mmCIF file of N, CA, C and O in Angstrom:
data_model
loop_
_atom_site.group_PDB
_atom_site.id
_atom_site.type_symbol
_atom_site.label_atom_id
_atom_site.label_comp_id
_atom_site.label_asym_id
_atom_site.label_seq_id
_atom_site.Cartn_x
_atom_site.Cartn_y
_atom_site.Cartn_z
ATOM 1 N N ALA Z 9 -12.709 11.134 -1.557
ATOM 2 C CA ALA Z 9 -12.319 10.950 -0.173
ATOM 3 C C ALA Z 9 -11.488 12.141 0.275
ATOM 4 O O ALA Z 9 -10.717 12.694 -0.502
ATOM 5 N N HIS Z 10 -11.641 12.519 1.502
ATOM 6 C CA HIS Z 10 -10.890 13.635 2.064
ATOM 7 C C HIS Z 10 -10.344 13.200 3.419
ATOM 8 O O HIS Z 10 -11.106 12.857 4.317
ATOM 9 N N ILE Z 11 -9.021 13.181 3.533
ATOM 10 C CA ILE Z 11 -8.378 12.840 4.801
ATOM 11 C C ILE Z 11 -7.363 13.938 5.084
ATOM 12 O O ILE Z 11 -6.376 14.066 4.369
ATOM 13 N N ASN Z 12 -7.611 14.738 6.093
ATOM 14 C CA ASN Z 12 -6.678 15.803 6.470
ATOM 15 C C ASN Z 12 -6.290 15.567 7.923
ATOM 16 O O ASN Z 12 -7.033 15.918 8.839
ATOM 17 N N MET Z 13 -5.132 14.984 8.124
ATOM 18 C CA MET Z 13 -4.709 14.604 9.467
ATOM 19 C C MET Z 13 -4.352 15.795 10.342
ATOM 20 O O MET Z 13 -4.109 15.642 11.531
ATOM 21 N N SER Z 14 -4.318 16.998 9.765
ATOM 22 C CA SER Z 14 -4.084 18.180 10.602
ATOM 23 C C SER Z 14 -5.381 18.665 11.251
ATOM 24 O O SER Z 14 -5.363 19.502 12.144
ATOM 25 N N GLU Z 15 -6.514 18.115 10.815
ATOM 26 C CA GLU Z 15 -7.796 18.462 11.416
ATOM 27 C C GLU Z 15 -8.027 17.608 12.662
ATOM 28 O O GLU Z 15 -7.772 16.403 12.656
ATOM 29 N N GLU Z 16 -8.509 18.233 13.714
ATOM 30 C CA GLU Z 16 -8.750 17.536 14.976
ATOM 31 C C GLU Z 16 -9.825 16.465 14.804
ATOM 32 O O GLU Z 16 -10.839 16.681 14.148
ATOM 33 N N GLY Z 17 -9.578 15.294 15.385
ATOM 34 C CA GLY Z 17 -10.556 14.216 15.379
ATOM 35 C C GLY Z 17 -10.508 13.321 14.151
ATOM 36 O O GLY Z 17 -11.184 12.305 14.114
ATOM 37 N N VAL Z 18 -9.737 13.680 13.138
ATOM 38 C CA VAL Z 18 -9.656 12.861 11.929
ATOM 39 C C VAL Z 18 -8.802 11.630 12.214
ATOM 40 O O VAL Z 18 -7.767 11.713 12.866
ATOM 41 N N GLN Z 19 -9.249 10.485 11.739
ATOM 42 C CA GLN Z 19 -8.526 9.233 11.928
ATOM 43 C C GLN Z 19 -8.128 8.657 10.579
ATOM 44 O O GLN Z 19 -8.758 8.950 9.561
ATOM 45 N N CYS Z 20 -7.108 7.826 10.581
ATOM 46 C CA CYS Z 20 -6.683 7.139 9.365
ATOM 47 C C CYS Z 20 -7.762 6.148 8.948
ATOM 48 O O CYS Z 20 -8.403 5.533 9.796
ATOM 49 N N PRO Z 21 -7.936 5.963 7.644
ATOM 50 C CA PRO Z 21 -8.909 4.966 7.201
ATOM 51 C C PRO Z 21 -8.411 3.559 7.524
ATOM 52 O O PRO Z 21 -7.204 3.340 7.679
ATOM 53 N N PRO Z 22 -9.325 2.600 7.629
ATOM 54 C CA PRO Z 22 -8.924 1.218 7.878
ATOM 55 C C PRO Z 22 -7.913 0.757 6.830
ATOM 56 O O PRO Z 22 -8.066 1.042 5.651
ATOM 57 N N GLY Z 23 -6.874 0.077 7.269
ATOM 58 C CA GLY Z 23 -5.817 -0.383 6.377
ATOM 59 C C GLY Z 23 -4.549 0.441 6.498
ATOM 60 O O GLY Z 23 -3.490 0.028 6.052
ATOM 61 N N LEU Z 24 -4.650 1.621 7.094
ATOM 62 C CA LEU Z 24 -3.482 2.468 7.319
ATOM 63 C C LEU Z 24 -3.299 2.675 8.814
ATOM 64 O O LEU Z 24 -4.248 2.607 9.592
ATOM 65 N N GLN Z 25 -2.072 2.961 9.204
ATOM 66 C CA GLN Z 25 -1.726 3.144 10.612
ATOM 67 C C GLN Z 25 -1.300 4.590 10.848
ATOM 68 O O GLN Z 25 -0.548 5.149 10.065
ATOM 69 N N GLU Z 26 -1.751 5.179 11.934
ATOM 70 C CA GLU Z 26 -1.372 6.553 12.269
ATOM 71 C C GLU Z 26 0.001 6.584 12.921
ATOM 72 O O GLU Z 26 0.344 5.713 13.712
ATOM 73 N N SER Z 27 0.783 7.578 12.564
ATOM 74 C CA SER Z 27 2.061 7.839 13.228
ATOM 75 C C SER Z 27 2.217 9.347 13.354
ATOM 76 O O SER Z 27 1.535 10.114 12.682
ATOM 77 N N SER Z 28 3.111 9.760 14.234
ATOM 78 C CA SER Z 28 3.332 11.192 14.417
ATOM 79 C C SER Z 28 4.792 11.436 14.743
ATOM 80 O O SER Z 28 5.525 10.526 15.129
ATOM 81 N N ASP Z 29 5.211 12.694 14.576
ATOM 82 C CA ASP Z 29 6.581 13.055 14.926
ATOM 83 C C ASP Z 29 6.688 13.121 16.448
ATOM 84 O O ASP Z 29 5.676 13.128 17.148
ATOM 85 N N PRO Z 30 7.909 13.139 16.989
ATOM 86 C CA PRO Z 30 8.072 13.123 18.450
ATOM 87 C C PRO Z 30 7.339 14.248 19.175
ATOM 88 O O PRO Z 30 6.879 14.066 20.295
ATOM 89 N N SER Z 31 7.189 15.395 18.540
ATOM 90 C CA SER Z 31 6.490 16.509 19.190
ATOM 91 C C SER Z 31 4.979 16.342 19.132
ATOM 92 O O SER Z 31 4.251 17.022 19.846
ATOM 93 N N GLY Z 32 4.514 15.448 18.256
ATOM 94 C CA GLY Z 32 3.080 15.246 18.104
ATOM 95 C C GLY Z 32 2.424 16.289 17.231
ATOM 96 O O GLY Z 32 1.204 16.304 17.083
ATOM 97 N N ASN Z 33 3.215 17.169 16.613
ATOM 98 C CA ASN Z 33 2.660 18.232 15.778
ATOM 99 C C ASN Z 33 2.239 17.755 14.398
ATOM 100 O O ASN Z 33 1.393 18.368 13.764
ATOM 101 N N ILE Z 34 2.865 16.699 13.906
ATOM 102 C CA ILE Z 34 2.545 16.188 12.572
ATOM 103 C C ILE Z 34 2.009 14.772 12.714
ATOM 104 O O ILE Z 34 2.693 13.886 13.198
ATOM 105 N N ARG Z 35 0.769 14.574 12.280
ATOM 106 C CA ARG Z 35 0.148 13.258 12.265
ATOM 107 C C ARG Z 35 0.011 12.817 10.819
ATOM 108 O O ARG Z 35 -0.312 13.623 9.945
ATOM 109 N N ALA Z 36 0.255 11.559 10.560
ATOM 110 C CA ALA Z 36 0.180 11.047 9.203
ATOM 111 C C ALA Z 36 -0.344 9.618 9.204
ATOM 112 O O ALA Z 36 -0.290 8.933 10.215
ATOM 113 N N CYS Z 37 -0.832 9.182 8.053
ATOM 114 C CA CYS Z 37 -1.269 7.806 7.863
ATOM 115 C C CYS Z 37 -0.237 7.098 7.006
ATOM 116 O O CYS Z 37 0.275 7.665 6.045
ATOM 117 N N GLY Z 38 0.067 5.863 7.344
ATOM 118 C CA GLY Z 38 1.045 5.109 6.570
ATOM 119 C C GLY Z 38 0.762 3.632 6.626
ATOM 120 O O GLY Z 38 -0.173 3.179 7.284
ATOM 121 N N ARG Z 39 1.620 2.886 5.949
ATOM 122 C CA ARG Z 39 1.441 1.435 5.914
ATOM 123 C C ARG Z 39 1.687 0.844 7.299
ATOM 124 O O ARG Z 39 2.298 1.459 8.157
ATOM 125 N N THR Z 40 1.243 -0.359 7.460
ATOM 126 C CA THR Z 40 1.438 -1.044 8.724
ATOM 127 C C THR Z 40 2.913 -1.374 8.902
ATOM 128 O O THR Z 40 3.698 -1.269 7.969
ATOM 129 N N VAL Z 41 3.309 -1.777 10.077
ATOM 130 C CA VAL Z 41 4.715 -1.962 10.408
ATOM 131 C C VAL Z 41 5.314 -3.265 9.889
ATOM 132 O O VAL Z 41 6.477 -3.533 10.118
ATOM 133 N N ASP Z 42 4.563 -4.060 9.142
ATOM 134 C CA ASP Z 42 5.095 -5.342 8.670
ATOM 135 C C ASP Z 42 5.945 -5.214 7.405
ATOM 136 O O ASP Z 42 6.314 -6.205 6.797
ATOM 137 N N ASN Z 43 6.287 -3.987 7.005
ATOM 138 C CA ASN Z 43 7.138 -3.728 5.835
ATOM 139 C C ASN Z 43 6.564 -4.272 4.544
ATOM 140 O O ASN Z 43 7.279 -4.604 3.632
ATOM 141 N N SER Z 44 5.284 -4.363 4.451
ATOM 142 C CA SER Z 44 4.633 -4.771 3.218
ATOM 143 C C SER Z 44 3.922 -3.545 2.650
ATOM 144 O O SER Z 44 4.321 -2.427 2.902
ATOM 145 N N CYS Z 45 2.874 -3.762 1.921
ATOM 146 C CA CYS Z 45 2.132 -2.606 1.410
ATOM 147 C C CYS Z 45 0.762 -2.576 2.071
ATOM 148 O O CYS Z 45 0.280 -3.580 2.585
ATOM 149 N N SER Z 46 0.163 -1.419 2.064
ATOM 150 C CA SER Z 46 -1.174 -1.239 2.612
ATOM 151 C C SER Z 46 -2.048 -0.619 1.538
ATOM 152 O O SER Z 46 -1.583 0.211 0.763
ATOM 153 N N SER Z 47 -3.291 -1.018 1.503
ATOM 154 C CA SER Z 47 -4.224 -0.488 0.518
ATOM 155 C C SER Z 47 -5.431 0.106 1.207
ATOM 156 O O SER Z 47 -5.866 -0.381 2.245
ATOM 157 N N VAL Z 48 -5.957 1.147 0.606
ATOM 158 C CA VAL Z 48 -7.196 1.754 1.062
ATOM 159 C C VAL Z 48 -8.094 1.902 -0.156
ATOM 160 O O VAL Z 48 -7.649 2.348 -1.216
ATOM 161 N N HIS Z 49 -9.328 1.491 -0.022
ATOM 162 C CA HIS Z 49 -10.291 1.558 -1.120
ATOM 163 C C HIS Z 49 -11.256 2.699 -0.836
ATOM 164 O O HIS Z 49 -11.832 2.782 0.246
ATOM 165 N N PHE Z 50 -11.399 3.601 -1.789
ATOM 166 C CA PHE Z 50 -12.344 4.708 -1.674
ATOM 167 C C PHE Z 50 -13.434 4.502 -2.721
ATOM 168 O O PHE Z 50 -13.253 4.851 -3.891
ATOM 169 N N PRO Z 51 -14.561 3.936 -2.336
ATOM 170 C CA PRO Z 51 -15.621 3.673 -3.309
ATOM 171 C C PRO Z 51 -16.250 4.967 -3.826
ATOM 172 O O PRO Z 51 -16.375 5.950 -3.090
ATOM 173 N N THR Z 52 -16.608 4.974 -5.087
ATOM 174 C CA THR Z 52 -17.254 6.144 -5.684
ATOM 175 C C THR Z 52 -18.756 5.979 -5.769
ATOM 176 O O THR Z 52 -19.453 6.894 -6.201
ATOM 177 N N GLY Z 53 -19.240 4.808 -5.378
ATOM 178 C CA GLY Z 53 -20.678 4.570 -5.479
ATOM 179 C C GLY Z 53 -21.099 4.574 -6.924
ATOM 180 O O GLY Z 53 -20.410 4.042 -7.792
ATOM 181 N N SER Z 54 -22.210 5.204 -7.207
ATOM 182 C CA SER Z 54 -22.706 5.250 -8.587
ATOM 183 C C SER Z 54 -22.235 6.507 -9.314
ATOM 184 O O SER Z 54 -22.657 6.759 -10.434
ATOM 185 N N SER Z 55 -21.367 7.290 -8.673
ATOM 186 C CA SER Z 55 -20.881 8.516 -9.299
ATOM 187 C C SER Z 55 -19.946 8.204 -10.454
ATOM 188 O O SER Z 55 -19.073 7.349 -10.347
ATOM 189 N N SER Z 56 -20.136 8.894 -11.557
ATOM 190 C CA SER Z 56 -19.190 8.755 -12.665
ATOM 191 C C SER Z 56 -18.236 9.945 -12.612
ATOM 192 O O SER Z 56 -18.567 10.999 -12.085
ATOM 193 N N TYR Z 57 -17.051 9.764 -13.174
ATOM 194 C CA TYR Z 57 -16.050 10.833 -13.148
ATOM 195 C C TYR Z 57 -15.140 10.698 -14.350
ATOM 196 O O TYR Z 57 -15.042 9.628 -14.956
ATOM 197 N N THR Z 58 -14.490 11.797 -14.693
ATOM 198 C CA THR Z 58 -13.560 11.797 -15.819
ATOM 199 C C THR Z 58 -12.160 12.208 -15.388
ATOM 200 O O THR Z 58 -11.236 12.144 -16.179
ATOM 201 N N GLN Z 59 -11.993 12.647 -14.135
ATOM 202 C CA GLN Z 59 -10.691 13.067 -13.629
ATOM 203 C C GLN Z 59 -10.493 12.552 -12.211
ATOM 204 O O GLN Z 59 -11.458 12.378 -11.473
ATOM 205 N N ILE Z 60 -9.237 12.323 -11.872
ATOM 206 C CA ILE Z 60 -8.854 12.004 -10.499
ATOM 207 C C ILE Z 60 -7.899 13.102 -10.065
ATOM 208 O O ILE Z 60 -6.854 13.301 -10.677
ATOM 209 N N CYS Z 61 -8.278 13.862 -9.061
ATOM 210 C CA CYS Z 61 -7.464 14.975 -8.581
ATOM 211 C C CYS Z 61 -7.164 14.765 -7.107
ATOM 212 O O CYS Z 61 -7.947 14.145 -6.387
ATOM 213 N N GLY Z 62 -6.046 15.301 -6.652
ATOM 214 C CA GLY Z 62 -5.753 15.171 -5.239
ATOM 215 C C GLY Z 62 -4.440 15.799 -4.859
ATOM 216 O O GLY Z 62 -3.668 16.255 -5.700
ATOM 217 N N ILE Z 63 -4.220 15.826 -3.577
ATOM 218 C CA ILE Z 63 -2.982 16.335 -2.997
ATOM 219 C C ILE Z 63 -2.489 15.281 -2.016
ATOM 220 O O ILE Z 63 -3.270 14.765 -1.215
ATOM 221 N N VAL Z 64 -1.217 14.983 -2.088
ATOM 222 C CA VAL Z 64 -0.611 14.054 -1.139
ATOM 223 C C VAL Z 64 0.564 14.758 -0.489
ATOM 224 O O VAL Z 64 1.413 15.311 -1.176
ATOM 225 N N ARG Z 65 0.583 14.767 0.806
ATOM 226 C CA ARG Z 65 1.733 15.291 1.555
ATOM 227 C C ARG Z 65 2.428 14.086 2.158
ATOM 228 O O ARG Z 65 1.834 13.362 2.950
ATOM 229 N N GLY Z 66 3.674 13.875 1.764
ATOM 230 C CA GLY Z 66 4.401 12.701 2.222
ATOM 231 C C GLY Z 66 5.466 13.036 3.249
ATOM 232 O O GLY Z 66 6.072 14.099 3.203
ATOM 233 N N TYR Z 67 5.664 12.123 4.177
ATOM 234 C CA TYR Z 67 6.713 12.232 5.190
ATOM 235 C C TYR Z 67 7.533 10.952 5.138
ATOM 236 O O TYR Z 67 6.983 9.864 5.138
ATOM 237 N N ALA Z 68 8.842 11.120 5.086
ATOM 238 C CA ALA Z 68 9.727 9.959 5.006
ATOM 239 C C ALA Z 68 9.982 9.378 6.384
ATOM 240 O O ALA Z 68 10.139 10.102 7.358
ATOM 241 N N LYS Z 69 10.024 8.055 6.440
ATOM 242 C CA LYS Z 69 10.333 7.348 7.668
ATOM 243 C C LYS Z 69 11.142 6.118 7.292
ATOM 244 O O LYS Z 69 10.754 5.377 6.387
ATOM 245 N N GLY Z 70 12.269 5.924 7.913
ATOM 246 C CA GLY Z 70 13.109 4.790 7.563
ATOM 247 C C GLY Z 70 13.962 5.103 6.348
ATOM 248 O O GLY Z 70 14.223 6.253 6.031
ATOM 249 N N LYS Z 71 14.370 4.077 5.645
ATOM 250 C CA LYS Z 71 15.223 4.236 4.468
ATOM 251 C C LYS Z 71 14.383 4.019 3.216
ATOM 252 O O LYS Z 71 13.952 2.910 2.927
ATOM 253 N N ASN Z 72 14.153 5.090 2.483
ATOM 254 C CA ASN Z 72 13.336 5.029 1.281
ATOM 255 C C ASN Z 72 14.222 4.890 0.053
ATOM 256 O O ASN Z 72 15.216 5.577 -0.081
ATOM 257 N N ASN Z 73 13.841 4.004 -0.867
ATOM 258 C CA ASN Z 73 14.652 3.802 -2.061
ATOM 259 C C ASN Z 73 13.832 3.807 -3.346
ATOM 260 O O ASN Z 73 14.161 3.124 -4.303
ATOM 261 N N ALA Z 74 12.757 4.573 -3.368
ATOM 262 C CA ALA Z 74 11.925 4.772 -4.559
ATOM 263 C C ALA Z 74 11.520 3.438 -5.182
ATOM 264 O O ALA Z 74 10.782 2.682 -4.579
ATOM 265 N N PHE Z 75 12.040 3.137 -6.378
ATOM 266 C CA PHE Z 75 11.710 1.891 -7.065
ATOM 267 C C PHE Z 75 12.791 0.838 -6.883
ATOM 268 O O PHE Z 75 12.800 -0.168 -7.577
ATOM 269 N N GLY Z 76 13.706 1.064 -5.954
ATOM 270 C CA GLY Z 76 14.800 0.122 -5.723
ATOM 271 C C GLY Z 76 14.314 -1.154 -5.077
ATOM 272 O O GLY Z 76 13.149 -1.288 -4.706
ATOM 273 N N PRO Z 77 15.213 -2.115 -4.926
ATOM 274 C CA PRO Z 77 14.834 -3.393 -4.302
ATOM 275 C C PRO Z 77 14.256 -3.177 -2.908
ATOM 276 O O PRO Z 77 14.843 -2.475 -2.100
ATOM 277 N N SER Z 78 13.112 -3.740 -2.678
ATOM 278 C CA SER Z 78 12.440 -3.579 -1.387
ATOM 279 C C SER Z 78 11.949 -4.913 -0.864
ATOM 280 O O SER Z 78 11.426 -5.733 -1.625
ATOM 281 N N TYR Z 79 12.099 -5.118 0.402
ATOM 282 C CA TYR Z 79 11.455 -6.213 1.125
ATOM 283 C C TYR Z 79 11.796 -7.598 0.579
ATOM 284 O O TYR Z 79 11.048 -8.536 0.785
ATOM 285 N N ASN Z 80 12.873 -7.722 -0.186
ATOM 286 C CA ASN Z 80 13.276 -9.001 -0.770
ATOM 287 C C ASN Z 80 12.182 -9.623 -1.625
ATOM 288 O O ASN Z 80 11.988 -10.817 -1.651
ATOM 289 N N VAL Z 81 11.422 -8.785 -2.315
ATOM 290 C CA VAL Z 81 10.369 -9.260 -3.212
ATOM 291 C C VAL Z 81 10.975 -9.418 -4.606
ATOM 292 O O VAL Z 81 11.489 -8.461 -5.171
ATOM 293 N N PRO Z 82 10.932 -10.611 -5.188
ATOM 294 C CA PRO Z 82 11.610 -10.826 -6.468
ATOM 295 C C PRO Z 82 10.959 -10.104 -7.643
ATOM 296 O O PRO Z 82 11.637 -9.668 -8.543
ATOM 297 N N ASP Z 83 9.638 -9.961 -7.677
ATOM 298 C CA ASP Z 83 8.967 -9.374 -8.831
ATOM 299 C C ASP Z 83 8.456 -7.979 -8.482
ATOM 300 O O ASP Z 83 7.312 -7.797 -8.103
ATOM 301 N N LEU Z 84 9.322 -6.973 -8.594
ATOM 302 C CA LEU Z 84 8.928 -5.615 -8.238
ATOM 303 C C LEU Z 84 8.153 -4.922 -9.346
ATOM 304 O O LEU Z 84 7.685 -3.818 -9.170
ATOM 305 N N ALA Z 85 8.026 -5.548 -10.507
ATOM 306 C CA ALA Z 85 7.302 -4.937 -11.613
ATOM 307 C C ALA Z 85 5.802 -5.195 -11.528
ATOM 308 O O ALA Z 85 5.043 -4.702 -12.333
ATOM 309 N N ASN Z 86 5.374 -5.950 -10.562
ATOM 310 C CA ASN Z 86 3.976 -6.307 -10.418
ATOM 311 C C ASN Z 86 3.248 -5.226 -9.626
ATOM 312 O O ASN Z 86 3.641 -4.898 -8.515
ATOM 313 N N ILE Z 87 2.177 -4.677 -10.165
ATOM 314 C CA ILE Z 87 1.437 -3.592 -9.510
ATOM 315 C C ILE Z 87 0.827 -4.040 -8.183
ATOM 316 O O ILE Z 87 0.538 -3.228 -7.320
ATOM 317 N N ASP Z 88 0.666 -5.335 -7.978
ATOM 318 C CA ASP Z 88 0.109 -5.841 -6.728
ATOM 319 C C ASP Z 88 1.173 -6.143 -5.683
ATOM 320 O O ASP Z 88 0.857 -6.603 -4.593
ATOM 321 N N SER Z 89 2.441 -5.904 -6.007
ATOM 322 C CA SER Z 89 3.523 -6.103 -5.046
ATOM 323 C C SER Z 89 3.975 -4.743 -4.519
ATOM 324 O O SER Z 89 3.638 -3.711 -5.088
ATOM 325 N N PRO Z 90 4.732 -4.720 -3.436
ATOM 326 C CA PRO Z 90 5.230 -3.435 -2.896
ATOM 327 C C PRO Z 90 6.383 -2.910 -3.760
ATOM 328 O O PRO Z 90 7.540 -2.995 -3.403
ATOM 329 N N TYR Z 91 6.048 -2.355 -4.928
ATOM 330 C CA TYR Z 91 7.058 -1.963 -5.905
ATOM 331 C C TYR Z 91 7.613 -0.565 -5.707
ATOM 332 O O TYR Z 91 8.539 -0.164 -6.407
ATOM 333 N N VAL Z 92 7.060 0.213 -4.782
ATOM 334 C CA VAL Z 92 7.511 1.596 -4.617
ATOM 335 C C VAL Z 92 7.504 1.988 -3.146
ATOM 336 O O VAL Z 92 6.638 1.558 -2.389
ATOM 337 N N ASP Z 93 8.504 2.774 -2.743
ATOM 338 C CA ASP Z 93 8.437 3.462 -1.460
ATOM 339 C C ASP Z 93 7.787 4.803 -1.763
ATOM 340 O O ASP Z 93 8.418 5.707 -2.305
ATOM 341 N N GLY Z 94 6.523 4.913 -1.490
ATOM 342 C CA GLY Z 94 5.776 6.122 -1.803
ATOM 343 C C GLY Z 94 4.298 5.837 -1.897
ATOM 344 O O GLY Z 94 3.773 4.977 -1.202
ATOM 345 N N ILE Z 95 3.637 6.548 -2.799
ATOM 346 C CA ILE Z 95 2.192 6.458 -2.978
ATOM 347 C C ILE Z 95 1.896 6.019 -4.407
ATOM 348 O O ILE Z 95 2.474 6.544 -5.354
ATOM 349 N N SER Z 96 0.994 5.081 -4.550
ATOM 350 C CA SER Z 96 0.547 4.648 -5.868
ATOM 351 C C SER Z 96 -0.971 4.754 -5.918
ATOM 352 O O SER Z 96 -1.661 4.251 -5.025
ATOM 353 N N ILE Z 97 -1.479 5.413 -6.941
ATOM 354 C CA ILE Z 97 -2.926 5.529 -7.138
ATOM 355 C C ILE Z 97 -3.301 4.589 -8.275
ATOM 356 O O ILE Z 97 -2.735 4.668 -9.366
ATOM 357 N N THR Z 98 -4.228 3.693 -7.996
ATOM 358 C CA THR Z 98 -4.681 2.747 -9.010
ATOM 359 C C THR Z 98 -6.198 2.801 -9.100
ATOM 360 O O THR Z 98 -6.868 3.372 -8.237
ATOM 361 N N LEU Z 99 -6.737 2.177 -10.133
ATOM 362 C CA LEU Z 99 -8.172 2.198 -10.375
ATOM 363 C C LEU Z 99 -8.637 0.811 -10.764
ATOM 364 O O LEU Z 99 -8.005 0.157 -11.594
ATOM 365 N N GLY Z 100 -9.722 0.371 -10.167
ATOM 366 C CA GLY Z 100 -10.380 -0.849 -10.598
ATOM 367 C C GLY Z 100 -9.780 -2.132 -10.066
ATOM 368 O O GLY Z 100 -8.852 -2.139 -9.275
ATOM 369 N N SER Z 101 -10.367 -3.230 -10.552
ATOM 370 C CA SER Z 101 -9.903 -4.565 -10.210
ATOM 371 C C SER Z 101 -10.050 -5.434 -11.455
ATOM 372 O O SER Z 101 -11.177 -5.634 -11.927
ATOM 373 N N PRO Z 102 -8.962 -5.884 -12.057
ATOM 374 C CA PRO Z 102 -7.590 -5.721 -11.584
ATOM 375 C C PRO Z 102 -7.154 -4.255 -11.635
ATOM 376 O O PRO Z 102 -7.737 -3.445 -12.344
ATOM 377 N N ARG Z 103 -6.124 -3.959 -10.879
ATOM 378 C CA ARG Z 103 -5.650 -2.584 -10.752
ATOM 379 C C ARG Z 103 -5.073 -2.058 -12.063
ATOM 380 O O ARG Z 103 -4.369 -2.764 -12.767
ATOM 381 N N HIS Z 104 -5.381 -0.796 -12.342
ATOM 382 C CA HIS Z 104 -4.797 -0.073 -13.472
ATOM 383 C C HIS Z 104 -4.055 1.124 -12.898
ATOM 384 O O HIS Z 104 -4.620 1.885 -12.106
ATOM 385 N N HIS Z 105 -2.814 1.287 -13.305
ATOM 386 C CA HIS Z 105 -1.972 2.359 -12.769
ATOM 387 C C HIS Z 105 -2.476 3.722 -13.229
ATOM 388 O O HIS Z 105 -2.759 3.944 -14.397
ATOM 389 N N ILE Z 106 -2.600 4.659 -12.276
ATOM 390 C CA ILE Z 106 -2.965 6.041 -12.578
ATOM 391 C C ILE Z 106 -1.775 6.955 -12.335
ATOM 392 O O ILE Z 106 -1.384 7.728 -13.202
ATOM 393 N N TRP Z 107 -1.158 6.839 -11.140
ATOM 394 C CA TRP Z 107 -0.133 7.798 -10.742
ATOM 395 C C TRP Z 107 0.702 7.207 -9.619
ATOM 396 O O TRP Z 107 0.181 6.472 -8.782
ATOM 397 N N THR Z 108 2.008 7.514 -9.598
ATOM 398 C CA THR Z 108 2.894 7.061 -8.534
ATOM 399 C C THR Z 108 3.805 8.196 -8.103
ATOM 400 O O THR Z 108 4.358 8.905 -8.949
ATOM 401 N N TYR Z 109 3.938 8.372 -6.799
ATOM 402 C CA TYR Z 109 4.909 9.303 -6.215
ATOM 403 C C TYR Z 109 5.897 8.456 -5.454
ATOM 404 O O TYR Z 109 5.548 7.779 -4.488
ATOM 405 N N ALA Z 110 7.162 8.470 -5.897
ATOM 406 C CA ALA Z 110 8.202 7.656 -5.267
ATOM 407 C C ALA Z 110 9.109 8.521 -4.398
ATOM 408 O O ALA Z 110 9.439 9.642 -4.773
ATOM 409 N N ALA Z 111 9.512 7.992 -3.255
ATOM 410 C CA ALA Z 111 10.395 8.718 -2.326
ATOM 411 C C ALA Z 111 11.731 7.989 -2.236
ATOM 412 O O ALA Z 111 11.783 6.770 -2.160
ATOM 413 N N ARG Z 112 12.796 8.769 -2.219
ATOM 414 C CA ARG Z 112 14.147 8.221 -2.102
ATOM 415 C C ARG Z 112 14.989 9.154 -1.244
ATOM 416 O O ARG Z 112 14.803 10.366 -1.251
ATOM 417 N N GLN Z 113 15.952 8.586 -0.509
ATOM 418 C CA GLN Z 113 16.775 9.400 0.388
ATOM 419 C C GLN Z 113 17.791 10.258 -0.334
ATOM 420 O O GLN Z 113 18.195 11.282 0.173
ATOM 421 N N ASP Z 114 18.251 9.831 -1.494
ATOM 422 C CA ASP Z 114 19.220 10.634 -2.250
ATOM 423 C C ASP Z 114 18.880 10.533 -3.729
ATOM 424 O O ASP Z 114 17.967 9.818 -4.115
ATOM 425 N N GLU Z 115 19.613 11.249 -4.542
ATOM 426 C CA GLU Z 115 19.292 11.292 -5.982
ATOM 427 C C GLU Z 115 20.159 10.367 -6.817
ATOM 428 O O GLU Z 115 20.208 10.508 -8.031
ATOM 429 N N ARG Z 116 20.850 9.438 -6.204
ATOM 430 C CA ARG Z 116 21.678 8.512 -6.980
ATOM 431 C C ARG Z 116 20.868 7.550 -7.766
ATOM 432 O O ARG Z 116 19.823 7.152 -7.504
#
């Protein structure tokens, strides 16, 4: 999958919401405003692969706390819960963890 929001006419995939900075110069896709998590499925069809490669450019919005307590969810260790402020790449069903990028406002 290729999503480059700096390209004209590109839209966020279903399941993500578009937002932009006040100047409108930076467009990004993010979770919906209900403070939960959002998922996007990128099917590979019949293609087989041995590597997952990609680039993620993240923009912070609100108060990010990486793996800290979020959304009053008691079980943050569950891969199906909103356990991270950031990006999580998973594979399959049930989900298998591949990679996580966590965002936090400070380094404490």
